[in-house]
Short mmCIF file of C-alpha atoms in Angstrom, two decimals:
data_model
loop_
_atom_site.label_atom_id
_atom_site.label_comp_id
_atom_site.label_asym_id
_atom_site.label_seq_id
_atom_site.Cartn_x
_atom_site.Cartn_y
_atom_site.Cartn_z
CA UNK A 1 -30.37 -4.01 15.50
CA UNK A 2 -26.92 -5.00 14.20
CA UNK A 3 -24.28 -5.18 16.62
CA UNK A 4 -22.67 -1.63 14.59
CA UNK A 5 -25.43 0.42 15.51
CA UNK A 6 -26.68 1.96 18.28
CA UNK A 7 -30.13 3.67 19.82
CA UNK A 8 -29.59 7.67 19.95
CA UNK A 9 -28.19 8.85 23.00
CA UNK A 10 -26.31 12.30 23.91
CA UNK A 11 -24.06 13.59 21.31
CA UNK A 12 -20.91 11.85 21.58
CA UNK A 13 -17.78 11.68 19.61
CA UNK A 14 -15.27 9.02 18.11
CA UNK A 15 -11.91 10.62 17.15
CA UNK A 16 -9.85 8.63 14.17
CA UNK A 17 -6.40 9.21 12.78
CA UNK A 18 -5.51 8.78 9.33
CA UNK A 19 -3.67 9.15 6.56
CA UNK A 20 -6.27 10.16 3.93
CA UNK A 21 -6.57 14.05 3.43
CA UNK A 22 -7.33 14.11 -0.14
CA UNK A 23 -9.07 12.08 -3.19
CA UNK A 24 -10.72 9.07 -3.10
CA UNK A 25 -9.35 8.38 0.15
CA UNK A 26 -11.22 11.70 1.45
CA UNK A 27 -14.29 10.71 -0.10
CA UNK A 28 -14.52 7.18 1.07
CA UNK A 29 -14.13 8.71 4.81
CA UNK A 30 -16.96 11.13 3.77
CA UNK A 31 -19.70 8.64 2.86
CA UNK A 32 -18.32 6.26 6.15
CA UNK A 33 -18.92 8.35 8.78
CA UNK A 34 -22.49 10.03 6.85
CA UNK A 35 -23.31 5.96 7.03
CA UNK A 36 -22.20 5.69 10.77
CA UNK A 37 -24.02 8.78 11.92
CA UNK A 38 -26.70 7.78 10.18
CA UNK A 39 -27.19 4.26 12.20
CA UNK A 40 -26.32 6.14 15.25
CA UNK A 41 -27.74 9.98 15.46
CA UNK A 42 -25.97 10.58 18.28
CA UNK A 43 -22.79 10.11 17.53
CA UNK A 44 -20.47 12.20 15.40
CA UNK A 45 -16.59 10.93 13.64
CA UNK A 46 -14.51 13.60 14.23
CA UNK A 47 -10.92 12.81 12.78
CA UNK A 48 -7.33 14.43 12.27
CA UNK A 49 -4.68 14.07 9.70
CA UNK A 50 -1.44 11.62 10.67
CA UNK A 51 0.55 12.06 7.55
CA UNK A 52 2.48 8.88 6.58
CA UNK A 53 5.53 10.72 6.11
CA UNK A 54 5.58 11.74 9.65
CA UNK A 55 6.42 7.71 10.19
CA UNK A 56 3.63 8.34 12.72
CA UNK A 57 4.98 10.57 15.28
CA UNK A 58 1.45 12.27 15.82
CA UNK A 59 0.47 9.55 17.22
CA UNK A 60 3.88 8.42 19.18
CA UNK A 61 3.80 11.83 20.54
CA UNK A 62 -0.05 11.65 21.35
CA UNK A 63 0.55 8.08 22.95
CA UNK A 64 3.32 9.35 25.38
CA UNK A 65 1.07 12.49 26.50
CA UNK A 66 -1.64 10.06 27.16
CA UNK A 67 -3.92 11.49 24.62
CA UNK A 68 -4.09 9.41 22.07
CA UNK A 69 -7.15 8.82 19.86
CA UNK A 70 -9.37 5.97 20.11
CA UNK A 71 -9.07 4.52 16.97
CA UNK A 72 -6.27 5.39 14.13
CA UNK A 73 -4.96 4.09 11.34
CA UNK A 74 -1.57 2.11 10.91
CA UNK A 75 0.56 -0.24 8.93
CA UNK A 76 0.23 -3.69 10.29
CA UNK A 77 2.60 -6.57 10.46
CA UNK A 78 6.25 -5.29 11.82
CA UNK A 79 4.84 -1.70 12.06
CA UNK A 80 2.37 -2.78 15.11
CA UNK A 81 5.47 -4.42 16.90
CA UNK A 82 6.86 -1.43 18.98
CA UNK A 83 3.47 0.10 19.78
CA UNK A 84 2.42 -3.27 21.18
CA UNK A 85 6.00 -3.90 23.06
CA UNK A 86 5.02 -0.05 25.18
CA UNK A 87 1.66 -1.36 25.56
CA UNK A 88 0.33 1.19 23.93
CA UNK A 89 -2.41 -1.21 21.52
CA UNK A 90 -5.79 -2.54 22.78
CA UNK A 91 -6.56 -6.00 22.48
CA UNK A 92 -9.70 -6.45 20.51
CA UNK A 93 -10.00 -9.98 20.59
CA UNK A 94 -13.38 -10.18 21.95
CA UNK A 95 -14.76 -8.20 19.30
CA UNK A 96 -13.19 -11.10 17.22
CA UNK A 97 -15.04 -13.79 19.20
CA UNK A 98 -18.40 -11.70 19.51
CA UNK A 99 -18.89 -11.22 15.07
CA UNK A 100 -17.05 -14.34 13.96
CA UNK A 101 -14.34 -11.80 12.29
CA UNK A 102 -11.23 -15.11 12.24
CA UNK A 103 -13.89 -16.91 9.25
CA UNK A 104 -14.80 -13.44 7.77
CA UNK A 105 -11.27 -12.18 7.35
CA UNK A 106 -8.90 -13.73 4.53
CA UNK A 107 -5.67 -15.20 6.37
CA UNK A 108 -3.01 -13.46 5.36
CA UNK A 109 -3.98 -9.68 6.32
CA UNK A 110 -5.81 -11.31 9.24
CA UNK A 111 -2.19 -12.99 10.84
CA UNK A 112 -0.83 -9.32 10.29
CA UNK A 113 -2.92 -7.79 12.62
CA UNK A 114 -2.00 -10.84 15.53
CA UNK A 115 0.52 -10.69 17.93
CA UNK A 116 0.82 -13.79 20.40
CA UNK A 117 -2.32 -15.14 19.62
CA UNK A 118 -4.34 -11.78 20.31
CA UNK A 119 -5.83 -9.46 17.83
CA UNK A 120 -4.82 -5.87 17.60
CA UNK A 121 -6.70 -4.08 15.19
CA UNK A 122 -9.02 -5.07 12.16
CA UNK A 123 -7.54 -5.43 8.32
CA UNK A 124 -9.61 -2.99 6.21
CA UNK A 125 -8.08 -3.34 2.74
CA UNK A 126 -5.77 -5.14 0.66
CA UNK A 127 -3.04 -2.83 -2.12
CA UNK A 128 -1.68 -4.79 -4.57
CA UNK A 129 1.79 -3.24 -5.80
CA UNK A 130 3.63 -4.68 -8.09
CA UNK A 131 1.44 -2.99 -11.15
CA UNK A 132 2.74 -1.97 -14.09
CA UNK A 133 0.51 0.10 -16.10
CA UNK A 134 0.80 1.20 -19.59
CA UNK A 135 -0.86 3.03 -22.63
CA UNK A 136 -2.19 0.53 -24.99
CA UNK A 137 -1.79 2.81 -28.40
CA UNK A 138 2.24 3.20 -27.49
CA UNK A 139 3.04 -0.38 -26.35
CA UNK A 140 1.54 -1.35 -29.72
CA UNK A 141 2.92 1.32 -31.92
CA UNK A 142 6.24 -0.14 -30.35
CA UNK A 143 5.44 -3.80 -30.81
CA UNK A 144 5.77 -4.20 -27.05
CA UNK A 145 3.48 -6.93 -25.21
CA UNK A 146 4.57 -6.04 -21.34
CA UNK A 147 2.75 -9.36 -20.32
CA UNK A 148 5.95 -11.16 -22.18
CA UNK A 149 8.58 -8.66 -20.68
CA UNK A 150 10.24 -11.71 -18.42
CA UNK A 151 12.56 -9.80 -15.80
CA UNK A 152 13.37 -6.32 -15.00
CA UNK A 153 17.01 -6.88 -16.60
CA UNK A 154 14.78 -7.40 -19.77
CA UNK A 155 12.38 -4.48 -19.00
CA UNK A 156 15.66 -2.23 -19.23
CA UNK A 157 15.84 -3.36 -22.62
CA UNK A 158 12.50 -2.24 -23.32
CA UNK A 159 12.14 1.00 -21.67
CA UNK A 160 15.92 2.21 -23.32
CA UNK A 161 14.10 1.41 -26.42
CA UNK A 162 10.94 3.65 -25.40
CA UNK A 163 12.07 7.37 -25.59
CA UNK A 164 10.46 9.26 -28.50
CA UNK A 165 10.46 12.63 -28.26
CA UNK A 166 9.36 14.03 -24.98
CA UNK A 167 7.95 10.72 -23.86
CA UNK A 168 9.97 8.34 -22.06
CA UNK A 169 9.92 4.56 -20.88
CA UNK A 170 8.97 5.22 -17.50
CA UNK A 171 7.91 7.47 -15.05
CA UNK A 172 9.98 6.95 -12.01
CA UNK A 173 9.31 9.57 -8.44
CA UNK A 174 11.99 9.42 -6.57
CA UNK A 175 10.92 12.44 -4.30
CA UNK A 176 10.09 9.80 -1.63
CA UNK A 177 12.69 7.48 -0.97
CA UNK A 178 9.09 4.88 -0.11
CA UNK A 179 8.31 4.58 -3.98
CA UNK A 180 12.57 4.01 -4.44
CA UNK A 181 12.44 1.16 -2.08
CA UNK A 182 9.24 -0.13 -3.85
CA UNK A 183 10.83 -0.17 -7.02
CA UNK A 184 14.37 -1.71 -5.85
CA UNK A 185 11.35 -4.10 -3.84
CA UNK A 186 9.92 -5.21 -7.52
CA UNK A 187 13.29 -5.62 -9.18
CA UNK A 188 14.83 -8.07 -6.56
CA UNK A 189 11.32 -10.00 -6.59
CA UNK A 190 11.34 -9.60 -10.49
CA UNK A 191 14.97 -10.49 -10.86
CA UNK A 192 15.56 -13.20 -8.09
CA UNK A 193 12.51 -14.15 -6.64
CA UNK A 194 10.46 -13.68 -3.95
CA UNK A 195 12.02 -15.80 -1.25
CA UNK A 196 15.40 -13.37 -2.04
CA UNK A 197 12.99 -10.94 -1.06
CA UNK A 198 11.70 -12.63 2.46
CA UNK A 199 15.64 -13.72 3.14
CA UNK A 200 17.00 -9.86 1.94
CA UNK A 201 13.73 -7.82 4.91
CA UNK A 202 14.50 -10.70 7.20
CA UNK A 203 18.31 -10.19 8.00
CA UNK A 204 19.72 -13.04 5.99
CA UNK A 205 21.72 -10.12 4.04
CA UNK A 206 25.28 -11.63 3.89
CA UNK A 207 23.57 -14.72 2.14
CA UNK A 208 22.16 -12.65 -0.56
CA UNK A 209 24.84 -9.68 -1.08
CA UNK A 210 25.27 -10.17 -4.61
CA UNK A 211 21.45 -10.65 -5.07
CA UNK A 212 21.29 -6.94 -3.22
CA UNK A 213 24.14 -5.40 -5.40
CA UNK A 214 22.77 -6.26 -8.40
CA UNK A 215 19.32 -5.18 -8.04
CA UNK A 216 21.00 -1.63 -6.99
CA UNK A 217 22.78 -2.03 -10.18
CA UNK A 218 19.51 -2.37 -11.94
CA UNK A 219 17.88 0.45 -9.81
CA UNK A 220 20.98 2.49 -10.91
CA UNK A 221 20.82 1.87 -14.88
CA UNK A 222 16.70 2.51 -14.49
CA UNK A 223 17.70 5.71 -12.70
CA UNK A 224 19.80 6.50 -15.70
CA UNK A 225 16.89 6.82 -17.71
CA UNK A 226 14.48 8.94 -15.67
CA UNK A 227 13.68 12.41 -16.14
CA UNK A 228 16.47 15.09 -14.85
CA UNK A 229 14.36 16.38 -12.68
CA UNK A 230 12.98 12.88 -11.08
CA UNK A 231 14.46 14.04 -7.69
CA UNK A 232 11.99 16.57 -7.41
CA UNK A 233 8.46 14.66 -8.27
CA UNK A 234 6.34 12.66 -6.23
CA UNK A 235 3.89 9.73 -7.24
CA UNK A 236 0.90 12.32 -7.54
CA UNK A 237 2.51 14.07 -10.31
CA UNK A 238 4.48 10.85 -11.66
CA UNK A 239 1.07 9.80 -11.97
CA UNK A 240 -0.33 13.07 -14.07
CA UNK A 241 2.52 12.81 -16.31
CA UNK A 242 1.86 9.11 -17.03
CA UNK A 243 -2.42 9.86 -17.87
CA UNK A 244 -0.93 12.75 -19.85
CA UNK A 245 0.90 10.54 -22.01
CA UNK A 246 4.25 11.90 -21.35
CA UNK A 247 5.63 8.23 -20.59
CA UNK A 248 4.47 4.83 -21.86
CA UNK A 249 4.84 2.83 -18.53
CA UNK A 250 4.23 3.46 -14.56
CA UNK A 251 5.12 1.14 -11.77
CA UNK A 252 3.07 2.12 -8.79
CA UNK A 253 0.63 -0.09 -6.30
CA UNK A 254 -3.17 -0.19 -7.63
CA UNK A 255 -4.39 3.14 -5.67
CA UNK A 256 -3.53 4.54 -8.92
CA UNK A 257 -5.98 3.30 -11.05
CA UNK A 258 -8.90 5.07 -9.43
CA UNK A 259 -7.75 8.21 -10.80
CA UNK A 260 -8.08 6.53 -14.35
CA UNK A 261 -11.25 5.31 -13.51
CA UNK A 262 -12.37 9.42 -12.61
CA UNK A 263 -10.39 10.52 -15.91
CA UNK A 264 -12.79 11.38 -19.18
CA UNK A 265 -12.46 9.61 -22.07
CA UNK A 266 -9.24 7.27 -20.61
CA UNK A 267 -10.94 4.04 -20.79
CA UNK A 268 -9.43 0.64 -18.95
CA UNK A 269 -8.37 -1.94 -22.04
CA UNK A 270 -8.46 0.92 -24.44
CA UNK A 271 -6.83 3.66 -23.41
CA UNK A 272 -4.65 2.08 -20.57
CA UNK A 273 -4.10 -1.21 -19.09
CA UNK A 274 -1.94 -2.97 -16.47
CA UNK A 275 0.49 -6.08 -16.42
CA UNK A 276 2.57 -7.42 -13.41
CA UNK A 277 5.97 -6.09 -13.05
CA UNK A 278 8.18 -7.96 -15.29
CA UNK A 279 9.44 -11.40 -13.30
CA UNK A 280 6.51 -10.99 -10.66
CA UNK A 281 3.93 -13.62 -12.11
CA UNK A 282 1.99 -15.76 -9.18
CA UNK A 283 3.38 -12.98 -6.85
CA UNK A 284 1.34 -10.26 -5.15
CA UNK A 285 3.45 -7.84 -3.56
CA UNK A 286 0.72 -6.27 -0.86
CA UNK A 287 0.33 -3.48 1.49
CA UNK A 288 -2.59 -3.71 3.72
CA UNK A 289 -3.92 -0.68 6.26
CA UNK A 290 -5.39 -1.93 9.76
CA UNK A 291 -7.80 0.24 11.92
CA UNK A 292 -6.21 -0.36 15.37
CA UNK A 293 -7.66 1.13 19.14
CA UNK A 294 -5.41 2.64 21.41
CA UNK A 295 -4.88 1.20 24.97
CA UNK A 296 -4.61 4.76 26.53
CA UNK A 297 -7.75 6.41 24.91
CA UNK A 298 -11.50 5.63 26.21
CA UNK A 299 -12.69 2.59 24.23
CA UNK A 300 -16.21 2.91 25.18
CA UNK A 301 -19.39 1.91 23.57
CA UNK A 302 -19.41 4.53 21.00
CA UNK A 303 -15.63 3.26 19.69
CA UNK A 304 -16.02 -0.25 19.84
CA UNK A 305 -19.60 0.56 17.67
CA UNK A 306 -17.36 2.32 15.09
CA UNK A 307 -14.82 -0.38 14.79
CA UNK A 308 -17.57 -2.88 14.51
CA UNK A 309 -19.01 -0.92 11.81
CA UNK A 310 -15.96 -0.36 9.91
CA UNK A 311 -14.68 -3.93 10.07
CA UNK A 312 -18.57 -4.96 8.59
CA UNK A 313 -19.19 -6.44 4.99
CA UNK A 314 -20.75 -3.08 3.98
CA UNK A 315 -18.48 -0.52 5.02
CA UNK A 316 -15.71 -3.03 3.67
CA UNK A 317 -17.93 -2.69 0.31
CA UNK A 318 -17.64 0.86 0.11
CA UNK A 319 -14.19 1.35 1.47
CA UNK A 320 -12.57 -0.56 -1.18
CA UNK A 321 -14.39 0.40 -4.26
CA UNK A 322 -13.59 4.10 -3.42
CA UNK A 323 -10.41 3.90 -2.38
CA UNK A 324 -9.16 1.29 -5.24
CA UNK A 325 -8.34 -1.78 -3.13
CA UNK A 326 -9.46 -4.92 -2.42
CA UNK A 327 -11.54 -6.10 0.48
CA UNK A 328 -10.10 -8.36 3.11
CA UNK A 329 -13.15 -9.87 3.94
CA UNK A 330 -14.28 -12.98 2.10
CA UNK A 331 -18.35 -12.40 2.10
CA UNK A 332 -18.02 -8.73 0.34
CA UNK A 333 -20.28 -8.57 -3.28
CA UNK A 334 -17.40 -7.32 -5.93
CA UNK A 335 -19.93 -6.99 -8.55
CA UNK A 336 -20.40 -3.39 -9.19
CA UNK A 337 -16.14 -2.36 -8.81
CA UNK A 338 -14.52 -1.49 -11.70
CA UNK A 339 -13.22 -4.54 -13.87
CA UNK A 340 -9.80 -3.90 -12.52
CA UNK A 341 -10.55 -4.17 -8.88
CA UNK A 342 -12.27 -7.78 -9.41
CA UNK A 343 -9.26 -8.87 -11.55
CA UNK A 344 -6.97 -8.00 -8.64
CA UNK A 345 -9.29 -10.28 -6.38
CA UNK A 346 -8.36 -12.71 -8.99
CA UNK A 347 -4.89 -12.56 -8.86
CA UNK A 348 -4.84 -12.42 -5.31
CA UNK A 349 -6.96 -15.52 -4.84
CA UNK A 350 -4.27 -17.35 -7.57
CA UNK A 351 -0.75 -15.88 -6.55
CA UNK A 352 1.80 -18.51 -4.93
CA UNK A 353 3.34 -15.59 -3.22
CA UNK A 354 2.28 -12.60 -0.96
CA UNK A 355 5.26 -10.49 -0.33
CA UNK A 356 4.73 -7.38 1.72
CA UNK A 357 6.01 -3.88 1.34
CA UNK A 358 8.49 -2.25 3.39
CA UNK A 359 5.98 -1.12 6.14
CA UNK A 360 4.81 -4.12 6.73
CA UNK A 361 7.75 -6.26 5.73
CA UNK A 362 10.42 -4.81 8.32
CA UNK A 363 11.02 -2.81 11.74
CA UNK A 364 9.92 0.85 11.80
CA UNK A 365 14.18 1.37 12.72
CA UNK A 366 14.95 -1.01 9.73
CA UNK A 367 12.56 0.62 7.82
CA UNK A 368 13.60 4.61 8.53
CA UNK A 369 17.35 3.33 7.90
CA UNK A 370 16.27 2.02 4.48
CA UNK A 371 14.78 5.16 3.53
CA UNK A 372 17.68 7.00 4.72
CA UNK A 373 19.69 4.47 1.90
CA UNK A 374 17.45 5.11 -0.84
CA UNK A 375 17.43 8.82 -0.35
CA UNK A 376 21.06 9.03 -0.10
CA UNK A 377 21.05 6.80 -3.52
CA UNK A 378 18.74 9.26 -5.17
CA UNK A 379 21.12 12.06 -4.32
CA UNK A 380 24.86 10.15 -4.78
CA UNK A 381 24.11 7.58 -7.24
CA UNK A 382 26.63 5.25 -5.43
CA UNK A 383 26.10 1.91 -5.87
CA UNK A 384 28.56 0.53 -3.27
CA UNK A 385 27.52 2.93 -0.49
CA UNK A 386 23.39 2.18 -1.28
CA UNK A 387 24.32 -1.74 -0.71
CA UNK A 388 26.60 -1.35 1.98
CA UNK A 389 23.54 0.99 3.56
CA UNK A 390 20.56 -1.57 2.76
CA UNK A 391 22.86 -4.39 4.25
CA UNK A 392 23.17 -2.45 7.47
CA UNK A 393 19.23 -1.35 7.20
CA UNK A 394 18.25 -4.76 6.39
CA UNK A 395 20.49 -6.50 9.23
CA UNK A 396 19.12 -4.66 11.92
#
């Protein structure tokens, strides 16, 4: 009997949190707990929905009324800091020791989930995002090869030479000031490198002020040319646009490309196809989710058989190929994902550099006050005051 599974006992329950309410993300959650229940009868998932644009206050609020659930869902990195300063994480080292997870688990998403030499939760899946997907039939009608495009001062170049009609260069959501900062993210890595990047999300600010200023410059001009009503649309329907083929580019992180694997007749290296953002070669730009256990909640046998199972080569396996991501374990089989999912493991395995988004990059505070710069940028379109804002965010 594997240590995941359990003999049949009373009904019992194991309560998650998450962020995944809809799609493939739904799905994936569907056929994981059917595989759970399945090794152990007794026990049922039950879980509830902690939007990410709540910045997690479900579960701050749940922690403080002593309620929280067992297991949930969060960012790691910087994100786990303040939940593990109030105490509020359960160290799951032991389940480390007892299944050999520090061998299993690929280092970098591994360290995220550490905090003074404990472990606080278990790395389930590695984003890349610093995609930049395309329709083959319009780079080529425009004698584009994005694999060539060398910086994002370049790419402006390209996409001003795009528009055609009612398509454009690029799709750009600026609904939620998250996908802002991931683009500004890109062109600082794209234009200045990705140690501007680490000194930038680390405080070094004042050292790289004219590094910041001009990548807001850039994020201003590539503003200039989205649609008027780019305020207003999200990265679902950013997304629709782009399959329709009402753009020829999208910058987004690889979730994407699992609804162009579901799409009819939109076939990967035909239809569309992906480079790295323009200046980002040898650099994979990740975000990573971690399946942590809450100190407050009962951790009993049924929870710490759930966690086992989750964290296990083939709930890894079928977590990632639904969901579009790559698996942080080292002994999963990639051979039936889609061809775009093992050329990610690729890249990963070859990149020099392994930036992290802003959720795992910076504070929660840091990262709120950044979001509170981009949105202001989306509505102002103030270059000075966006800089001046980011250098305050960013120097916290």
């Amino acid at each position: 009997m594997s240590s995941h599974t359990r003999q049949s006992r009373a009904s019992a329950d194991v309560e998650m949190a998450h962020f995944w309410q809809e799609g493939g993300g739904k799905r994936m959650l569907e056929e994981l707990f059917a595989d759970f229940h399945s090794r152990n009868p007794g026990v049922e998932v039950t879980d509830q929905a902690n939007t990410i644009d709540d910045h997690g206050m479900l579960i701050k609020s749940q922690i403080l009324q002593e309620s929280p659930p067992p297991v949930f869902v969060e960012w790691p990195g910087q994100n786990m800091v303040p939940y593990n300063e109030a105490g509020a994480l359960r160290d799951v080292s032991d389940l480390w020791a007892d299944n050999g997870w520090a061998e299993a688990f690929i280092e970098g998403p591994r360290e995220r989930v550490q905090m003074d030499g404990s472990y606080y939760g278990v790395p389930i899946d590695i984003h890349r995002m610093n995609n930049l997907f395309y329709h083959v039939d319009m780079v080529e009608e425009r004698g584009i090869d994005p694999a060539r495009v060398d910086s994002p001062g370049e790419f402006l170049e390209v996409l001003e030479g795009c528009e055609d009609g009612d398509v454009i260069g690029m799709e750009q959501p600026m609904k939620n000031p998250s996908d802002v900062l991931q683009l500004f993210a890109n062109i600082v890595i794209g234009e200045f490198g990705a140690e501007t990047y680490r000194g930038i999300t680390q405080g070094e600010t004042r050292s790289y002020e004219s590094e910041l200023r001009r990548s807001v410059e850039l994020l201003d001009a590539y503003a200039d040319l989205a649609r008027e009503d780019a305020t207003f649309v999200d990265m679902v329907e950013a997304n629709g646009r782009f399959m329709e083929g009402e753009s020829v580019f999208f910058h987004q992180g690889d979730w994407m490309a699992g609804s162009y694997e579901d799409r009819a007749d939109f076939e990967y290296g035909r239809d569309w196809d992906h480079a790295v953002f323009p200046g980002t070669e040898d650099v994979f730009m990740l975000s990573t989710d971690a399946l942590v256990a809450a100190e407050g909640a009962d951790f009993d046998e049924d929870a710490r058989a759930f966690l086992e199972f989750m964290a296990s080569p083939g709930a890894q396996k079928t977590l990632n190929r639904i969901k579009g991501s790559i698996p942080p374990r080292r002994d999963v089989d990639l051979g039936d994902y889609p061809e775009i999912l093992r050329e990610q493991f690729r890249d990963f395995e070859a990149a020099s550099h392994f930036p992290a988004g802003h959720a795992l990059q910076i504070t929660p505070d840091a990262f709120v006050d950044a979001k509170v710069a981009a949105l202001e940028f989306v509505t102002t379109r103030d270059v000075d005051r966006t800089t001046r804002a980011l250098l305050d965010a960013y120097g916290n």
